[in-house]
Coordinates of C-alpha atoms in Angstrom, one line a residue:
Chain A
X1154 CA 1.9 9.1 25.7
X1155 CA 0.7 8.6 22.5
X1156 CA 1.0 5.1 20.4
X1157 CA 2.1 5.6 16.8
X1158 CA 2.5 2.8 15.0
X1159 CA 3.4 1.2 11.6
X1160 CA 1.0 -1.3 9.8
X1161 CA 3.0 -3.8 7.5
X1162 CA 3.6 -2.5 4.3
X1163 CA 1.6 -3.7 0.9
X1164 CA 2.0 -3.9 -2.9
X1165 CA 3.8 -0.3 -3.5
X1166 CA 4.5 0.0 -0.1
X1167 CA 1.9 1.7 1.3
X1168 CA 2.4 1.2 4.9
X1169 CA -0.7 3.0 7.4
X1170 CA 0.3 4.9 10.5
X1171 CA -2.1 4.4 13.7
X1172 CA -1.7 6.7 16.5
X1173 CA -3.3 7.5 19.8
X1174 CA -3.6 4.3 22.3
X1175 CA -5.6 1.6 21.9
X1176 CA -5.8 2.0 18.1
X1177 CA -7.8 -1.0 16.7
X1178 CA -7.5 -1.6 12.5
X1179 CA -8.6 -4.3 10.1
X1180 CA -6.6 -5.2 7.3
X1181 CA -8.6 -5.9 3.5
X1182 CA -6.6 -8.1 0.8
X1183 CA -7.4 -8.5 -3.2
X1184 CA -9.3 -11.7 -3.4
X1185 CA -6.4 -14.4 -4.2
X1186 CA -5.6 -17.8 -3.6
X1187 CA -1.9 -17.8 -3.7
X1188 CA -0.2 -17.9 -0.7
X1189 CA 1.1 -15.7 1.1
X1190 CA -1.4 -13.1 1.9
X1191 CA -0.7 -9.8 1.0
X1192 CA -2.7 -6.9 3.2
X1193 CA -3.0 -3.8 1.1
X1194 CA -4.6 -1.6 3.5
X1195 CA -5.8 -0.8 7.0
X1196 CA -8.8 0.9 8.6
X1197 CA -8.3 2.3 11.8
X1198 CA -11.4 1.9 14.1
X1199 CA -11.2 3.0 17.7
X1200 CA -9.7 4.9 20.0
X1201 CA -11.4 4.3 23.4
X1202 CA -13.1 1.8 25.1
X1203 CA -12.6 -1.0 22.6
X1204 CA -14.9 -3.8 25.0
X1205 CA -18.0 -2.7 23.8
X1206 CA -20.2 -4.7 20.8
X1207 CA -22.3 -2.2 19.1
X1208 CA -20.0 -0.1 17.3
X1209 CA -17.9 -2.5 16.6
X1210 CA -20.7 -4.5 14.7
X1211 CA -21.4 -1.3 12.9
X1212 CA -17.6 -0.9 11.7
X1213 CA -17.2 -4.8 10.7
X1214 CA -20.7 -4.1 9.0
X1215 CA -20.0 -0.8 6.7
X1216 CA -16.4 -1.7 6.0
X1217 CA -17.4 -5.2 5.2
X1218 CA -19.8 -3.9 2.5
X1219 CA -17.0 -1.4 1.5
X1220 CA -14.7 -4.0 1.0
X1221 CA -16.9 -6.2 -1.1
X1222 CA -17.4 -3.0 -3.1
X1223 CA -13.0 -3.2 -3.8
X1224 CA -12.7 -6.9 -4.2
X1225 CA -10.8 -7.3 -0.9
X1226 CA -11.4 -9.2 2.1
X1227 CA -11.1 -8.3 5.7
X1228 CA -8.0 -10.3 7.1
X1229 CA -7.1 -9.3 9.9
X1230 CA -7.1 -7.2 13.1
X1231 CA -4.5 -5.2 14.7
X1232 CA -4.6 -3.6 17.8
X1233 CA -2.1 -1.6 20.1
X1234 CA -3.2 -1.1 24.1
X1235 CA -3.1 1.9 25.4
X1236 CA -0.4 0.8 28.2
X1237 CA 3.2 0.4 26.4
X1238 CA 4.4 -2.2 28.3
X1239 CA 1.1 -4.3 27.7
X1240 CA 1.6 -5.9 23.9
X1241 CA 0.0 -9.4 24.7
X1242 CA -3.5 -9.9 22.8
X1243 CA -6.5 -9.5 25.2
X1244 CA -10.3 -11.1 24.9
X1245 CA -11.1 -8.0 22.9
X1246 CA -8.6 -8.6 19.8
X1247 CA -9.0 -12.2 20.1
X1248 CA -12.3 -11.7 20.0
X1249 CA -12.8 -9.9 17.2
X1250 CA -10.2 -11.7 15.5
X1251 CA -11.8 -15.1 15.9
X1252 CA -14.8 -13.1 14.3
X1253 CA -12.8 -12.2 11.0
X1254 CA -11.5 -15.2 11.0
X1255 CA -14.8 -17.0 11.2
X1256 CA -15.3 -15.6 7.7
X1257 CA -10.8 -15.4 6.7
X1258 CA -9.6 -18.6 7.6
X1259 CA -6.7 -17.3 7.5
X1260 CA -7.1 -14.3 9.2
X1261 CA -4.3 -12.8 11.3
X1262 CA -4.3 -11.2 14.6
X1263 CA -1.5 -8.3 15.1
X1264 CA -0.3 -6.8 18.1
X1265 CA 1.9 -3.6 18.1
X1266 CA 5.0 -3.5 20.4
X1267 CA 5.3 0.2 21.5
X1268 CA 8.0 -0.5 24.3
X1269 CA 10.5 -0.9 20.3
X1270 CA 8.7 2.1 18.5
X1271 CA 11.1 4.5 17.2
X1272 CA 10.3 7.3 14.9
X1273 CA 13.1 5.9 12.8
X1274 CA 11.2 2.7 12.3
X1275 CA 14.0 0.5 11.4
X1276 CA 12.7 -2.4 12.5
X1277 CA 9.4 -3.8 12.9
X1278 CA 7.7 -3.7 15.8
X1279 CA 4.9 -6.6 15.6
X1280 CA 3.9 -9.8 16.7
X1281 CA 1.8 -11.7 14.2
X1282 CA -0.5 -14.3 15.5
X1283 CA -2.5 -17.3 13.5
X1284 CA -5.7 -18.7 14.4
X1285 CA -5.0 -22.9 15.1
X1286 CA -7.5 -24.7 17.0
X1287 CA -9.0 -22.1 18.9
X1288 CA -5.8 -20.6 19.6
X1289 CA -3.7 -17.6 18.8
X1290 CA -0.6 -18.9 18.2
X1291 CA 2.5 -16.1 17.5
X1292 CA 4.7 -16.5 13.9
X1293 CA 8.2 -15.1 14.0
X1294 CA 7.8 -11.6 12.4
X1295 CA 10.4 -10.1 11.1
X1296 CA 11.6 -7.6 7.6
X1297 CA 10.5 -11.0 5.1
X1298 CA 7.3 -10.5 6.7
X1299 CA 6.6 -7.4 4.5
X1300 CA 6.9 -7.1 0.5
X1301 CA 9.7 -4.3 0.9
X1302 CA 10.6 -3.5 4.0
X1303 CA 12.6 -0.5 3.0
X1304 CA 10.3 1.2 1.2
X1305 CA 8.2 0.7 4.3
X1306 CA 10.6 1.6 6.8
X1307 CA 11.4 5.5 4.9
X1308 CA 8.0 6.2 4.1
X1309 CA 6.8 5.5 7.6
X1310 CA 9.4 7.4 9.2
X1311 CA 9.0 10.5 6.8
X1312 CA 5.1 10.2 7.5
X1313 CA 6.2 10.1 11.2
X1314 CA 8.6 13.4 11.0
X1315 CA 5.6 15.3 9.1
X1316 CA 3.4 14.4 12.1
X1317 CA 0.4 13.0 9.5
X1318 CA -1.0 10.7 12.3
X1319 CA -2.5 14.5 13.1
X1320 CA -5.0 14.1 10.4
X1321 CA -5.6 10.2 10.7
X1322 CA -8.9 9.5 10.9
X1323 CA -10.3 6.8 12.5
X1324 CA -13.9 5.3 13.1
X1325 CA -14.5 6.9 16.3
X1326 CA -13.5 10.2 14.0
X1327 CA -16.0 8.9 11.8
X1328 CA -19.3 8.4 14.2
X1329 CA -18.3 11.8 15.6
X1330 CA -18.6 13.4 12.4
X1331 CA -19.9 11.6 9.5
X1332 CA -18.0 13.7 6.9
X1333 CA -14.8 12.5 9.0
X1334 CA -13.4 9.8 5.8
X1335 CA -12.1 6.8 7.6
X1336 CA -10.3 5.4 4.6
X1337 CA -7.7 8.4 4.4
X1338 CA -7.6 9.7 1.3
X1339 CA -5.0 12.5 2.2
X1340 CA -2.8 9.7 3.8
X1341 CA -3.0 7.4 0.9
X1342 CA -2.1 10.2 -1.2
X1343 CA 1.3 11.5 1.1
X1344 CA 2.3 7.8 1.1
X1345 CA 2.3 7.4 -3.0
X1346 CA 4.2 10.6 -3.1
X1347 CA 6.5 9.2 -1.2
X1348 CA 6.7 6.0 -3.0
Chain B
X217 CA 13.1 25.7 12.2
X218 CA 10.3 27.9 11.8
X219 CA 8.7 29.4 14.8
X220 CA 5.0 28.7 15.3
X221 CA 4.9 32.3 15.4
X222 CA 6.5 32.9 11.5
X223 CA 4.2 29.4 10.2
X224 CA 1.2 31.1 11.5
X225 CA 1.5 34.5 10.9
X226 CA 0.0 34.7 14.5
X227 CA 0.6 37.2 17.1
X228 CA 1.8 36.1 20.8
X229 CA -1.4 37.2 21.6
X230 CA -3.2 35.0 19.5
X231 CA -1.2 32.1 20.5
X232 CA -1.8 33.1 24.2
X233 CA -5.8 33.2 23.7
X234 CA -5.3 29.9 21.6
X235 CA -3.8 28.6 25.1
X236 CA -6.7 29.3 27.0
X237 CA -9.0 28.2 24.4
X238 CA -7.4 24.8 25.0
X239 CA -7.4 24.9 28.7
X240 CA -11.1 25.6 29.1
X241 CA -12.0 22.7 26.5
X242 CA -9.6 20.5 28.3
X243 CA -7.8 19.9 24.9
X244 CA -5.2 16.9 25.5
X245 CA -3.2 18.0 21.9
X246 CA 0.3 18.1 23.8
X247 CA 2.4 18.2 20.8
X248 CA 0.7 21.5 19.6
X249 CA 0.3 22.7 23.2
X250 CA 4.1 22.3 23.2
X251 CA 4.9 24.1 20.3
X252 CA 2.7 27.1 21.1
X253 CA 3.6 27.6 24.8
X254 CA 7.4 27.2 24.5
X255 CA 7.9 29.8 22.3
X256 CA 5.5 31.8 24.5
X257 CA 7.3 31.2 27.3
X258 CA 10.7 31.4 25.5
X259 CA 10.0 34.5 23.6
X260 CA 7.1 36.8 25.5
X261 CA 7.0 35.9 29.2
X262 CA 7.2 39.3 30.3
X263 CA 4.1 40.1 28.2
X264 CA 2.1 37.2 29.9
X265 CA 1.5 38.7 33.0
X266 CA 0.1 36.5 35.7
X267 CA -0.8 34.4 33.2
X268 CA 2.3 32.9 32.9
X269 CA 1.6 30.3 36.0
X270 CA -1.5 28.5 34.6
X271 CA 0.3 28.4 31.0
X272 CA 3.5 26.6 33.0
X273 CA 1.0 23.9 33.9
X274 CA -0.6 23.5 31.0
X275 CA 3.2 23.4 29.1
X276 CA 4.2 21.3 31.6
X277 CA 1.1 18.8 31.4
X278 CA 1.9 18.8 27.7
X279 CA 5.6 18.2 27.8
X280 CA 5.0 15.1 30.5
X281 CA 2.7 13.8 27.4
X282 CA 5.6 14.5 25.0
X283 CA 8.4 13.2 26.8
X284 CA 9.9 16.8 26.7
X285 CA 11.0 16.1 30.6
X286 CA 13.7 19.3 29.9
X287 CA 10.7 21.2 28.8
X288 CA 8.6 20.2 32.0
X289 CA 11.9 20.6 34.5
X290 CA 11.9 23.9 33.4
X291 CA 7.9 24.8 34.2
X292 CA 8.6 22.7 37.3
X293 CA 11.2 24.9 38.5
X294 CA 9.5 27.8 37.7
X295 CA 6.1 27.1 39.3
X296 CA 8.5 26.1 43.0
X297 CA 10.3 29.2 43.1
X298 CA 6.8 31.7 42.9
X299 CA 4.6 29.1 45.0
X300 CA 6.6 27.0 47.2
X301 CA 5.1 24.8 49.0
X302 CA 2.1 24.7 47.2
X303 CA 0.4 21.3 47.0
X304 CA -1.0 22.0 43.5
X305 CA 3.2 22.2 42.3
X306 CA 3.8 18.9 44.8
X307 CA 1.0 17.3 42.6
X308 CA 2.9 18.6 39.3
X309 CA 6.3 17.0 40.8
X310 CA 4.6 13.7 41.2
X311 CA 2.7 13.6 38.0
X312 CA 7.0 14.1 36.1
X313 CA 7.7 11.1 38.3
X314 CA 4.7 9.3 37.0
X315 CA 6.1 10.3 33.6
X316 CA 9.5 8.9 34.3
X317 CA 7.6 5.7 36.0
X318 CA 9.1 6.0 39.0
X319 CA 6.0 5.1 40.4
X320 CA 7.1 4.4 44.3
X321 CA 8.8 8.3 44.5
X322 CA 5.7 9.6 43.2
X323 CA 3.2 8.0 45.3
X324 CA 5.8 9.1 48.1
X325 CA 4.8 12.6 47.1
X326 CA 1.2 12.3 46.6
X327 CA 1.2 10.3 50.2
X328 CA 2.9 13.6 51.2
X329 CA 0.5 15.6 50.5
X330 CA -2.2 13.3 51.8
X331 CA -0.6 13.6 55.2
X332 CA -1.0 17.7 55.1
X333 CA -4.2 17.7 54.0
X334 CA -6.5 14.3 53.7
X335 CA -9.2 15.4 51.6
X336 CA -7.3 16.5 48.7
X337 CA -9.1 14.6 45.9
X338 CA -6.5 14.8 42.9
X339 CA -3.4 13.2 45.0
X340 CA -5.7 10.3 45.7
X341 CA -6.5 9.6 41.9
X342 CA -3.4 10.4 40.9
X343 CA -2.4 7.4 43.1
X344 CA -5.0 5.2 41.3
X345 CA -3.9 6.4 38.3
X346 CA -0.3 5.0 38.9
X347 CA -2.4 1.4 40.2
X348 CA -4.1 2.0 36.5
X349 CA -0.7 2.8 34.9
X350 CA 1.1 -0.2 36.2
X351 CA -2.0 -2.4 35.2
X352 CA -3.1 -3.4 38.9
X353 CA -6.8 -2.7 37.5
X354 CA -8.3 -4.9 39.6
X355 CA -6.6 -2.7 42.7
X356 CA -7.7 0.4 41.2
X357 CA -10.9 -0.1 40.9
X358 CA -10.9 -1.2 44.8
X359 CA -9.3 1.9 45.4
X360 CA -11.8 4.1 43.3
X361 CA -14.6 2.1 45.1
X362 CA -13.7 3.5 48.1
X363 CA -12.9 7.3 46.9
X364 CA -16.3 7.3 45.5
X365 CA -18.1 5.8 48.9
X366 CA -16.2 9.2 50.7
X367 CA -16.9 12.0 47.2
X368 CA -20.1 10.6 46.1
X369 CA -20.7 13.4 44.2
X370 CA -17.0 13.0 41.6
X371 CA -18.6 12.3 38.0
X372 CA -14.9 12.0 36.4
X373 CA -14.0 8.8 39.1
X374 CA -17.8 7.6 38.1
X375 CA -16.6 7.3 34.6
X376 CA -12.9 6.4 35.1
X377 CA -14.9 3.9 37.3
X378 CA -17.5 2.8 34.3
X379 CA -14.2 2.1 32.2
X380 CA -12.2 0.2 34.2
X381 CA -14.9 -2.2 35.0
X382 CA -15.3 -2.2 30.8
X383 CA -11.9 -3.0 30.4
X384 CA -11.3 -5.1 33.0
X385 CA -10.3 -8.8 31.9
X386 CA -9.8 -10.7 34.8
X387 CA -12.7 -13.4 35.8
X388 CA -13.1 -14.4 39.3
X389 CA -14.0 -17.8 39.2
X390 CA -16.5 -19.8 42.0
X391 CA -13.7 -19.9 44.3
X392 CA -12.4 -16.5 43.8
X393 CA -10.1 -17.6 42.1
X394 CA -8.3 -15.4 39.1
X395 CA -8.2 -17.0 35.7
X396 CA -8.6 -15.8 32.0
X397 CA -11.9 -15.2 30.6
X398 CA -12.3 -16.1 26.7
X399 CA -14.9 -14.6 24.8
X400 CA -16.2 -17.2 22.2
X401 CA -18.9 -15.6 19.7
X402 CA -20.1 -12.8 22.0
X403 CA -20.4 -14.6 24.7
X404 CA -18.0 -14.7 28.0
X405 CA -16.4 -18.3 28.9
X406 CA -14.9 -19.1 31.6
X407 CA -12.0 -21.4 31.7
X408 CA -12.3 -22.1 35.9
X409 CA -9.1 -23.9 38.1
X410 CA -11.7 -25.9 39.6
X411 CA -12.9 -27.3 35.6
X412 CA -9.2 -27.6 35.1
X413 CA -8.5 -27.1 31.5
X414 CA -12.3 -27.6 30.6
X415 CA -14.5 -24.7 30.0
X416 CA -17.7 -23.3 31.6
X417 CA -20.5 -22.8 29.6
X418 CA -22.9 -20.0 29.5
X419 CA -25.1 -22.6 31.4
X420 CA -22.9 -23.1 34.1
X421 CA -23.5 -21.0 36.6
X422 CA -21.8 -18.5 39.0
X423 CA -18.2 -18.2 37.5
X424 CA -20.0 -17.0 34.1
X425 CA -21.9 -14.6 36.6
X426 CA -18.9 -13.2 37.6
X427 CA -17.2 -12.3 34.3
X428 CA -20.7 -10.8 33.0
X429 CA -21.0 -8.8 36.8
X430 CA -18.2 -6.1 35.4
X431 CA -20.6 -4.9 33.0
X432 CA -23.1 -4.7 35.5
X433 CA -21.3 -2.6 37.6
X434 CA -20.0 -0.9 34.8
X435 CA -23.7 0.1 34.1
X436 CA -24.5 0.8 37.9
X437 CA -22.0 3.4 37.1
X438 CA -23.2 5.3 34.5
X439 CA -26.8 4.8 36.3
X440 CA -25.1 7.1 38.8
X441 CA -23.9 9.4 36.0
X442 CA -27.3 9.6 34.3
X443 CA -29.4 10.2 37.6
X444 CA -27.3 13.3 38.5
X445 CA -26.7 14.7 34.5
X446 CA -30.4 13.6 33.0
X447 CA -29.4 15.9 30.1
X448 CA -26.3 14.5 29.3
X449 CA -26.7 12.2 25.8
X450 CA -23.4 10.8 26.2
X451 CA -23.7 8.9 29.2
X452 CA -27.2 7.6 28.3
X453 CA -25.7 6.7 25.0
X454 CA -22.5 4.3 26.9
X455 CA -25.4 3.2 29.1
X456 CA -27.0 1.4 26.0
X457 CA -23.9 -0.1 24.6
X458 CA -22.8 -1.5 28.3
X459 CA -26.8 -2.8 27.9
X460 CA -26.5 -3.9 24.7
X461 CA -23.0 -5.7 25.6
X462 CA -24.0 -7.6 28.0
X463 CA -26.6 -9.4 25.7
X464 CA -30.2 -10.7 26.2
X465 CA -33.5 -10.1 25.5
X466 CA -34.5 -7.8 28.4
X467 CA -30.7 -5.6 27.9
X468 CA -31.5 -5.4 24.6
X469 CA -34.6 -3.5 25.0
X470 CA -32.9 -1.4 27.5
X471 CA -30.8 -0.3 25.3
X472 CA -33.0 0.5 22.8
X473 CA -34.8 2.5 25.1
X474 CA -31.9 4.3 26.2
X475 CA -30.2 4.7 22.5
X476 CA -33.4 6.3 22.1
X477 CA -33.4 8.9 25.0
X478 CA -29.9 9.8 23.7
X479 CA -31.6 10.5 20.5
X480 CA -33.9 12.5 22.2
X481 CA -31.5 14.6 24.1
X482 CA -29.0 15.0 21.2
X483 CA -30.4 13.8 17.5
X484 CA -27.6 14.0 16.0
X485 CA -25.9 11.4 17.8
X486 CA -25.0 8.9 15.5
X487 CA -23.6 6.4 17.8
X488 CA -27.1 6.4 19.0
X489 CA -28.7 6.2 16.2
X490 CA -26.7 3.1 14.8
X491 CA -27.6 1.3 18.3
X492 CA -30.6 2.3 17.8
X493 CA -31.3 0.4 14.8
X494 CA -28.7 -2.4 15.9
X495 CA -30.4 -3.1 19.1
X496 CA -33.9 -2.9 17.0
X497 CA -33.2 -5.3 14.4
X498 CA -31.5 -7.7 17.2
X499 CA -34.9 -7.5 19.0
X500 CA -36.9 -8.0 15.9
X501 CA -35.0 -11.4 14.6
X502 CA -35.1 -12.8 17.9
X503 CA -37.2 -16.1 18.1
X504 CA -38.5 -15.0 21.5
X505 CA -40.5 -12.1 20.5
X506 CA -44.2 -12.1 19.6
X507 CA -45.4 -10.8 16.4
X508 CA -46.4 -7.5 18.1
X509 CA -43.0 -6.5 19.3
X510 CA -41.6 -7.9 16.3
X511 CA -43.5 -5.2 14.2
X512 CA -42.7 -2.2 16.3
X513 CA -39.1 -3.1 16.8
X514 CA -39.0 -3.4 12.7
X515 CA -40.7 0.0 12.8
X516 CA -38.3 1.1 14.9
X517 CA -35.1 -0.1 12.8
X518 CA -36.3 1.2 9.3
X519 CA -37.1 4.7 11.1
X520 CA -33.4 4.7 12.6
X521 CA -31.8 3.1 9.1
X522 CA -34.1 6.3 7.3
X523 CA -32.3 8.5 9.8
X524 CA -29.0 7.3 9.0
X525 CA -29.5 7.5 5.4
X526 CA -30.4 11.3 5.7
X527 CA -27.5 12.0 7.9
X528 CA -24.9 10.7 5.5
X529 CA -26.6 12.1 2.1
X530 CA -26.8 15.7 4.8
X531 CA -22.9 14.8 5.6
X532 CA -21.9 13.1 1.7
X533 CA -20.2 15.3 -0.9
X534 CA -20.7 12.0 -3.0
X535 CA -17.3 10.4 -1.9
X536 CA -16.6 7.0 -2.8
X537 CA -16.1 6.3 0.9
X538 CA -19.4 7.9 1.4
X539 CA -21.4 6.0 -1.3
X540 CA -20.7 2.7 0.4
X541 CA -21.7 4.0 3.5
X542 CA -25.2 4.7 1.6
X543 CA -25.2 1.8 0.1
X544 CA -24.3 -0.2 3.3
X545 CA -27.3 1.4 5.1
X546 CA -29.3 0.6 1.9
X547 CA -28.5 -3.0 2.7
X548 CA -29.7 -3.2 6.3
X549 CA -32.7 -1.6 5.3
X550 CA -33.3 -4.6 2.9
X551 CA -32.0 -7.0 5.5
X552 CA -34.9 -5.6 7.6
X553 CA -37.8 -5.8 6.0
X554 CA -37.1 -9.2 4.5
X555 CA -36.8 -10.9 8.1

């Protein structure tokens, strides 16, 4: 069964659409001080075994450097495991989020709950977690969580209903065929019109 | 709505040939395999011949992955009124159940079939695919252990076998005992009932060895894999990364070596050809190498971060996305020769 899922929603409300199981992403944010943070976007990386280190060095690498390039920051992870029922982080996102966060303090760690997707979206379906003492600790998530939640909630859906998760590309995509674009330009573009 | 047919402007035939494309590349792209074969079905099963059988399997495969259980009922019922008793169809029954997660009917069905005949391979995956569904990993890969020690020769369970041992996250601790294993900046902690609450080191000893032996026998594995497919870049390439994972001095040159046969069996690899330089430059800024091996491995990176530069100016239409990439690789290069 295939995992689609909705990232949280930015400035504009540009929420991201993963699909396919086991979709890892990293989040960027414009460099600011004020709290809270605000997560603009989301790269999609992988789509099948997540465990292993090289490529996954790679993809921090390059979209690190791409980030710098746009003034954001990479501050987060999200993942969503291929089994439905299984939404609890595992040593591969904490991993790789204690990573981000080794250069984000205040990195987050996201987890997708499939077992509440809808294509309807209408509520959201993640569990936020912080990075306190060597721990992932989970925050109550709910529609404050994101800057408008509405917005979020109709784009997403419409994106759903016009099956655009078909031409999501990913980083796996990417190393498969370089010309594959993993920061979605097409997407980026539905989602404004729909704004 | 618009038939596939009308959006198309395809002919059944087309859509029929587009079917079989699918099925011979083992396609998995249900929601399209859907759409095409129920309006084939729906519309021009008379014209299909004896076709029709193989495409109510392949619809029916699809609609399992869709959740289109009327769609799949339908196949079903179709495929156990021209072959009944056929244990292909029993398998097809127990995969819907799968799909409905009622695991304990299914297995009842795949057991079924195991009674009539005991060598039939895909009712005993399909049982450790339900172990793998419910997330009894650990089980599953006993059970896969012992398919592969009676069908030596099954690459797919060699691989299903290679991933589970990736993916697997338990950590059997000194007295067997199961508890999580945290990864702490690459490297595999244990956190042992016997050290209550404190945690094992990389120095301490065999509960560490435990966590790190899934990789190893993820890499026995794909050993298997590349002794009987030499050809095959793929699994040489996985090889390196499991190599590569598991960290060290001597896996690191492994891994080079075998990035580097994947290079040489497919050069346009690019996965390869990233671990190719990664594994390189690890090797090179290592503190344990001599100045010889720390030339030749820097030789080796720039070569591989040249190669990567070519491929994306070969690939680049001068996106932004693809500028960055350049300009990323430009960086490592630098990186590189200033170590």
């Amino acid at each position: 069964m295939y995992n689609r899922n909705v990232s949280p929603s930015a400035k504009k409300s540009q929420p991201k659409l993963e699909w396919r199981s086991e979709h890892t992403s990293k989040e960027k944010k414009k460099d600011s001080h004020s709290i809270p943070i605000l997560c603009v976007d989301c790269i999609p990386l992988f789509h099948g075994t997540l465990a292993l280190a090289p490529m996954l060095e790679v993809a921090l690498t390059l979209i690190d450097t791409w980030c710098k390039e746009n003034k954001y920051v990479i501050a987060g992870y999200y993942q969503a495991n291929e089994r439905t029922k299984d939404f609890r982080p595992n040593q591969v996102a904490e991993k790789v989020g204690a990573r981000i966060a080794e250069n984000f303090s205040e990195a987050a760690m996201i987890m997708v709950d499939s077992t509440r997707f809808t294509m309807g979206c209408y509520e959201p379906i993640l569990a936020i977690y912080d990075h306190h003492e060597n721990k992932w600790k989970c925050r109550d998530c709910n529609v404050d969580s994101f800057e408008d939640w509405c917005e979020a909630q109709k784009i997403t859906s419409a994106l759903l209903e016009g099956r655009s998760y078909e031409s999501l590309i990913d980083f796996d995509n990417h190393l498969d065929d370089l010309r594959n674009d993993w920061t979605n330009p097409e997407i980026n573009k539905s989602v404004l019109h729909l704004c | 709505m618009a038939s596939v047919s009308e959006m198309y402007d395809v002919t059944w035939e087309e859509m029929r040939d587009k079917l079989r494309k699918w099925r011979e590349d083992n396609h998995r792209n249900s929601e399209q395999i859907v759409d095409v074969g129920e309006e084939l079905i729906n519309e021009h099963a008379s014209k299909l011949g004896d076709d029709i059988w193989i495409i109510y399997e392949q619809v029916m495969i699809a609609a399992l992955d869709c959740s289109r259980d009327d769609l799949a009922w339908t196949c079903l019922q179709e495929l156990k009124r021209q072959f009944p008793g056929s244990q292909r169809v029993k398998r097809l029954a127990g995969m819907r159940l799968e799909a409905l997660e009622k695991y304990e009917d299914a297995s009842k069905q795949y057991d079924s079939i195991l009674q009539d005949d005991p060598t039939n391979t895909a009712a005993r995956k399909r049982k450790i695919s339900i172990l793998k569904a419910q997330g009894k990993s650990a089980e599953a890969i006993r059970e896969l252990n012992e398919y592969l020690e009676q069908f030596v020769g099954d690459q797919e369970a060699w691989h299903e076998l290679s991933e589970l041992y990736i993916n697997e996250h338990d950590c059997l601790g000194d007295l067997g005992v199961r508890e999580a294993a945290v990864f702490h900046g690459g490297v595999c902690v244990c956190v042992c009932k016997q050290h209550t609450g404190s945690v094992v080191t990389l120095a301490g000893g065999q509960c560490l060895q435990e966590c790190l032996a899934r990789y190893g026998k993820a890499a026995f594995c794909l050993e298997e894999l590349m002794m009987t497919n030499p050809h095959n870049h793929l699994y040489c390439e996985q090889y390196a990364e499991v190599k590569y994972t598991q960290g060290g001095l001597e896996n690191l040159e492994l891994s080079r070596k075998y990035f580097a046969q994947a290079l040489k069996l497919n050069n346009r690899n690019m996965r390869a050809l990233f671990g190719l330089y990664m594994s390189a430059s690890h090797i090179a800024a290592s503190p344990k190498v001599n100045a010889t091996v720390k030339k030749a491995n820097v030789k080796y990176a720039t070569w591989a971060t040249n190669q990567i530069n070519r491929a994306y100016q070969l690939a680049g239409r001068g996106t932004k996305e693809n500028k960055c990439s350049v300009k990323a690789v430009e960086e490592m290069l630098e990186s590189i020769t200033m170590s």
